[in-house]
Tab-separated table of C-alpha atoms in Angstrom:
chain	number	residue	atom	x	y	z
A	445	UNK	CA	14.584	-3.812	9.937
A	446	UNK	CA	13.129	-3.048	6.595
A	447	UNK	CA	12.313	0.308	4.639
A	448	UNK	CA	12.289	1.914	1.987
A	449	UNK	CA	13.619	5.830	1.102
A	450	UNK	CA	11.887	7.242	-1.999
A	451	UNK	CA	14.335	9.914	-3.111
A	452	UNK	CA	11.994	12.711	-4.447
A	453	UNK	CA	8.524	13.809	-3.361
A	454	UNK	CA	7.587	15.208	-6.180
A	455	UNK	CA	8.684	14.678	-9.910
A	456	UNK	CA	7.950	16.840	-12.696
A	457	UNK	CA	8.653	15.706	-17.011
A	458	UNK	CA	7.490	16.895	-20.187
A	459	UNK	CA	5.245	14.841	-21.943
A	460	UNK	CA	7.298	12.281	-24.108
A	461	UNK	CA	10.352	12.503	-21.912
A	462	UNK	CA	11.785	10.303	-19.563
A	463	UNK	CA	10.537	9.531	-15.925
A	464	UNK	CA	12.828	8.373	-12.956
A	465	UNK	CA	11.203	8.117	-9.603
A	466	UNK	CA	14.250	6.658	-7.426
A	467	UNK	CA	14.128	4.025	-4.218
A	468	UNK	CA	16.586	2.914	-2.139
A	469	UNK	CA	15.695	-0.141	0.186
A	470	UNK	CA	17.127	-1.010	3.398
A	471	UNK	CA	16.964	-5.067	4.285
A	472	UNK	CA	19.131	-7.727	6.268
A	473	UNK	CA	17.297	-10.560	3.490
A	474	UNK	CA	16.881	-10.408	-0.120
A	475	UNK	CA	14.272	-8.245	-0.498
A	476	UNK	CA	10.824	-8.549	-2.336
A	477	UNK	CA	10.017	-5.028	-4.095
A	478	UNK	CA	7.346	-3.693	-5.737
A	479	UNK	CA	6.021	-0.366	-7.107
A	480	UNK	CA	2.591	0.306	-6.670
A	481	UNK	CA	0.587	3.721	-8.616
A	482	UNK	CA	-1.908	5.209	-7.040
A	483	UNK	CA	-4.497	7.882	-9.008
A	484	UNK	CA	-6.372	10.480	-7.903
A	485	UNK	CA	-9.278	9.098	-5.617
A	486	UNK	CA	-8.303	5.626	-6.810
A	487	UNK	CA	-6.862	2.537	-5.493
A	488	UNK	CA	-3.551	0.910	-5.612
A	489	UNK	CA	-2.411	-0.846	-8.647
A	490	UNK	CA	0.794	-3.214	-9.010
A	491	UNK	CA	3.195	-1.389	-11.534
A	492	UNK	CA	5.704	-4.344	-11.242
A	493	UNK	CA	7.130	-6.497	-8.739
A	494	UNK	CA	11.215	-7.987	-8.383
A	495	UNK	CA	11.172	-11.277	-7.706
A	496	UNK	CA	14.500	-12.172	-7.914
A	497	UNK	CA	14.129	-14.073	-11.230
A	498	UNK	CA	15.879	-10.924	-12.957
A	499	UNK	CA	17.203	-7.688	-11.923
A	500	UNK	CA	15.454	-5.923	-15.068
A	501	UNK	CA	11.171	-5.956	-14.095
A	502	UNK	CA	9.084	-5.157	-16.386
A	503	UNK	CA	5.476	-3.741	-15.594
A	504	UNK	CA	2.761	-2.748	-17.104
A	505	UNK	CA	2.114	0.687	-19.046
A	506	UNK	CA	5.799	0.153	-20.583
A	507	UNK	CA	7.159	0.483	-16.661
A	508	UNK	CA	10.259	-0.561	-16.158
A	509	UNK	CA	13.067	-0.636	-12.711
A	510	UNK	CA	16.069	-2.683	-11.953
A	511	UNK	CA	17.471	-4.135	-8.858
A	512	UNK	CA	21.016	-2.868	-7.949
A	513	UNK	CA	21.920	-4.809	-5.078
A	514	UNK	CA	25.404	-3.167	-5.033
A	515	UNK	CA	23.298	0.480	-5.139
A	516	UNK	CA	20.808	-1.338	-2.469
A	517	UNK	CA	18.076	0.684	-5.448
A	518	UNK	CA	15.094	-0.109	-7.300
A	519	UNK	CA	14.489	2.799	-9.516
A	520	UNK	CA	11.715	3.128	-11.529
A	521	UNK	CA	12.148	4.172	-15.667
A	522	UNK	CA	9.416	4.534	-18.524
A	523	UNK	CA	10.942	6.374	-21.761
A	524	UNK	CA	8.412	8.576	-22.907
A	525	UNK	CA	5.954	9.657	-20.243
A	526	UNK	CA	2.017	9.717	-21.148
A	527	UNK	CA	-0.156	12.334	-19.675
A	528	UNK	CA	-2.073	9.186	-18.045
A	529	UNK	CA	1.310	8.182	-16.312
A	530	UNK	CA	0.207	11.830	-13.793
A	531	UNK	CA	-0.288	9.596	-10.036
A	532	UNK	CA	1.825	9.045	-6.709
A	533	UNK	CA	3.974	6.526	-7.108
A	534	UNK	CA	4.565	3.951	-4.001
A	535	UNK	CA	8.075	1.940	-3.858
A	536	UNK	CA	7.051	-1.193	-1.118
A	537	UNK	CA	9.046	-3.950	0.102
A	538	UNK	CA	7.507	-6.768	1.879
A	539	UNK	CA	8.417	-7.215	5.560
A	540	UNK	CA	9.495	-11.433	5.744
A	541	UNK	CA	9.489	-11.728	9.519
A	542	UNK	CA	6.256	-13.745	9.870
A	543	UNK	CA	3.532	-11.230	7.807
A	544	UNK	CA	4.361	-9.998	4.859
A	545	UNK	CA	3.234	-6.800	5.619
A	546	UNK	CA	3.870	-4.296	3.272
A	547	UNK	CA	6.245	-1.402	4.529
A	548	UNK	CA	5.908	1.656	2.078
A	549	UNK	CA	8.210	4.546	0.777
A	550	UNK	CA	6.585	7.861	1.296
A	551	UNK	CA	5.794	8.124	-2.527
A	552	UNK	CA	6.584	10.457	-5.547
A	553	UNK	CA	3.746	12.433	-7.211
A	554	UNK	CA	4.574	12.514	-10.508
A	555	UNK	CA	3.530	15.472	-12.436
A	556	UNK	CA	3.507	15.093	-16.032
A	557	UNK	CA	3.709	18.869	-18.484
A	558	UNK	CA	2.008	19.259	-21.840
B	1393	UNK	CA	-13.100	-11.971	-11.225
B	1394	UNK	CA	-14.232	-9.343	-8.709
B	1395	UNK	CA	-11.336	-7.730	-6.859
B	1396	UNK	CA	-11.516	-6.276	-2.727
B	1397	UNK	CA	-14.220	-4.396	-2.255
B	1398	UNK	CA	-14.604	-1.885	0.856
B	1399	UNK	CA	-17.747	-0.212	2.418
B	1400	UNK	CA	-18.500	2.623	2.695
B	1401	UNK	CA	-16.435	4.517	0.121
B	1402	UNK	CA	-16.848	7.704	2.609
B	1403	UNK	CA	-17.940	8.066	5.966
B	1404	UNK	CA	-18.245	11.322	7.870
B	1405	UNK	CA	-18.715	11.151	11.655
B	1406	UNK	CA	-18.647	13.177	14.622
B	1407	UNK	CA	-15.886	13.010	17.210
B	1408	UNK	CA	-16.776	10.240	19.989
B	1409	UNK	CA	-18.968	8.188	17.749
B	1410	UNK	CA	-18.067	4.306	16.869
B	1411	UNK	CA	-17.623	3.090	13.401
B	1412	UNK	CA	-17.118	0.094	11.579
B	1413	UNK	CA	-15.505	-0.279	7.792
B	1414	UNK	CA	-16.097	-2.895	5.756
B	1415	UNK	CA	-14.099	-5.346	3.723
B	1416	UNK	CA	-14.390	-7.968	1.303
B	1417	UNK	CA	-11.464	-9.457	-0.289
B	1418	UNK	CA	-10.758	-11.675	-3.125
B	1419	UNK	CA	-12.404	-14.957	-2.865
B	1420	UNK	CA	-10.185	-17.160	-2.001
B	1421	UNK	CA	-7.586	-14.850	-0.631
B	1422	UNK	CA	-6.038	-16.080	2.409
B	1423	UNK	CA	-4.656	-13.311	3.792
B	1424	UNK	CA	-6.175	-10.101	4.425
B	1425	UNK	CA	-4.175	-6.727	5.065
B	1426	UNK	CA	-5.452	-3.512	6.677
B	1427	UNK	CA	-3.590	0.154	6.229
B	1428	UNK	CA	-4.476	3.514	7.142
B	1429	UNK	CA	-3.473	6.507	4.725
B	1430	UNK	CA	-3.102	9.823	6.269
B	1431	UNK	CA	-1.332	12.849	5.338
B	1432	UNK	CA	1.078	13.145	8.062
B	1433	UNK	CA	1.775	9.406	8.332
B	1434	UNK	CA	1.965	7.892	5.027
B	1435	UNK	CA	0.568	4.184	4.527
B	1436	UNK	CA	1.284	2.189	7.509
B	1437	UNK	CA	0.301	-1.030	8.438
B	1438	UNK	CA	-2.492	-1.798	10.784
B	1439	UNK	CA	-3.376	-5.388	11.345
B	1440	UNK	CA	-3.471	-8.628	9.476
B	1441	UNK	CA	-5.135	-11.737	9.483
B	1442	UNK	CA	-4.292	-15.179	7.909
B	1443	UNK	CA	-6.309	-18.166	7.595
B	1444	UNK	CA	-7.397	-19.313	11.343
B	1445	UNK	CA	-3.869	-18.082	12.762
B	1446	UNK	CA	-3.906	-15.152	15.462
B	1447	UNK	CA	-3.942	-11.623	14.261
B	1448	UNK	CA	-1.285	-9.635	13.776
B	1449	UNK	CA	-2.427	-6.408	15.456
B	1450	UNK	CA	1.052	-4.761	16.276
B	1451	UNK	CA	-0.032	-1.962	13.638
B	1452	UNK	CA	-3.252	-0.951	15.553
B	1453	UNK	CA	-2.390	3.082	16.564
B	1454	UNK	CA	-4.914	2.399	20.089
B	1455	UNK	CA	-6.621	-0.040	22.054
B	1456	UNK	CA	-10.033	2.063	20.060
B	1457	UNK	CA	-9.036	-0.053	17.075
B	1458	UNK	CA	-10.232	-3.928	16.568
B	1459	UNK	CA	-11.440	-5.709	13.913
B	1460	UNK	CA	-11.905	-9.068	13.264
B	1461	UNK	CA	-12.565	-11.451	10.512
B	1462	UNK	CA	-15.283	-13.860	9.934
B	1463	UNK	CA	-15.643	-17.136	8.121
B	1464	UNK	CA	-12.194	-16.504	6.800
B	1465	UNK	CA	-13.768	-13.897	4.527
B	1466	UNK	CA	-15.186	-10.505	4.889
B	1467	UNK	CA	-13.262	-8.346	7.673
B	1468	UNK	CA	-14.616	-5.334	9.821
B	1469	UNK	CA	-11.929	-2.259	11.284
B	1470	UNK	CA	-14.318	-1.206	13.916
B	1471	UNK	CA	-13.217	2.479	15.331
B	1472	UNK	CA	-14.516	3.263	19.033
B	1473	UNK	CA	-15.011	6.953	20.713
B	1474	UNK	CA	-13.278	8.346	17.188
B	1475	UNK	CA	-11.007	11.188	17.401
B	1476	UNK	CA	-10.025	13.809	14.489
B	1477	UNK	CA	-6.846	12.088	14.138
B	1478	UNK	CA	-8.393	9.004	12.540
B	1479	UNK	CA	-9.340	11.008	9.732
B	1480	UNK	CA	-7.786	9.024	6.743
B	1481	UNK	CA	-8.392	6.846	4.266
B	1482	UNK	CA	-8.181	2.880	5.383
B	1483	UNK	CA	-7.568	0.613	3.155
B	1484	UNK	CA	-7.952	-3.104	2.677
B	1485	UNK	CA	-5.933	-5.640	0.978
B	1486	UNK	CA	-5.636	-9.531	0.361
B	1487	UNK	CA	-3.475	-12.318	-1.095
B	1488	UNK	CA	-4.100	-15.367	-2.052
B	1489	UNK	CA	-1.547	-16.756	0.023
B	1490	UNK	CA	0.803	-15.904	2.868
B	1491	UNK	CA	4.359	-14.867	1.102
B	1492	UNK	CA	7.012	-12.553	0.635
B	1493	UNK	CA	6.383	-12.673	-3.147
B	1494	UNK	CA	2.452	-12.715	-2.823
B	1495	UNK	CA	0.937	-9.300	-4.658
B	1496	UNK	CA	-1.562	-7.743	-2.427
B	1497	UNK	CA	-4.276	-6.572	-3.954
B	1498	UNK	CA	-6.027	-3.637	-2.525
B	1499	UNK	CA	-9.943	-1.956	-2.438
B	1500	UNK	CA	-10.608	1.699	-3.085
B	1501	UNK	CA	-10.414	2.564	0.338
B	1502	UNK	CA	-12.889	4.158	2.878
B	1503	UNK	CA	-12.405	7.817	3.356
B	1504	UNK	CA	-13.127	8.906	7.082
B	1505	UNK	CA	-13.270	12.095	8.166
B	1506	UNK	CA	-14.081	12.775	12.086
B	1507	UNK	CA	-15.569	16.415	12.717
């Protein structure tokens, strides 16, 4: 089976610092990950997605995560948090036994300080 | 191009009353996704439909739940003799094609709450 452990419900930075919402996947193939943001009362977007071209993804809005297959982790980076970057965060990996349903992590909201 | 586009964006019913939720995806999109969004549960999966293939419908919660999907296009999550526990948001997404790598691309959703 297939899932996904998001490692923090909640995340709270200082504008300008840092961000690092963590994932660890669970999968008997090589996986296909994404990370999805959702905002308030809005839909999902597609952050990024590994593909297994490279380890290091980049996204959009300066996004970043890399695959660690020896960590079994996807983490999600971005250097300097925006006060726009303030959403839940959804790490997904695609279920490959016939459907390609998504199976989602139980997301981080990410709070983001003045 | 336009993206998936659900209807209505909220829809308030009483318990025991029917409804039915609209999709349209992505024209051209093959594959069409449904999930429900709830507090307790998270985003699961619901059912999914590809091309003329069978549905997938292991994610359907009750036998209350159907939908189907016509012309290979616009889909319809039909809820029968809702309860309070359907209260969630559903949402809708498609692909262009069927694929581990294939980015789903979802609608805004369709809020239901069930007094």
């Amino acid at each position: 089976a297939q899932s996904v452990t998001q490692l923090d419900s909640h995340v709270s930075v200082s504008e300008g610092t840092p961000v690092l919402l963590r994932c660890n996947y669970s999968s008997s193939y090589s996986p296909s990950l994404f990370w999805y943001v959702q905002h308030p009362n809005k839909g999902l977007q597609l952050l990024l997605k590994y593909t297994s071209a490279a380890t290091l993804v980049k996204g959009i809005n300066g996004f970043e995560a890399e695959f660690k297959k020896s960590e079994t982790s996807f983490h999600l980076t971005k250097p300097s948090a925006h006060m726009s970057d303030a959403a839940e965060y959804f790490c997904v990996v695609s279920d490959r036994r016939g459907t390609y349903k998504y199976i989602f992590g139980t997301g981080t909201r990410l709070k983001v300080l003045a | 191009g336009a993206g998936v586009s659900q209807s209505p964006s909220n829809k308030v019913t009483e318990k025991g009353k029917d409804v039915e939720l609209r999709c349209d995806p992505i024209s051209g999109h093959t594959a069409l996704y449904w999930y429900r969004q709830s507090l307790g549960q998270g985003l699961e999966f619901l059912i999914y439909f590809q091309g003329n293939s069978a549905p997938d419908k292991s994610g359907l919660p009750s036998d209350r739940f159907s939908a189907e999907r016509t012309g290979g296009s616009v889909s319809t999550l039909t809820i029968q003799r809702t309860q309070q526990e359907d209260s969630a948001v559903y949402l809708c997404a498609s692909t262009q094609n069927a694929g581990a790598l294939e980015t789903q691309y979802f609608g805004p959703g369709t809020r239901l709450l069930v007094l």
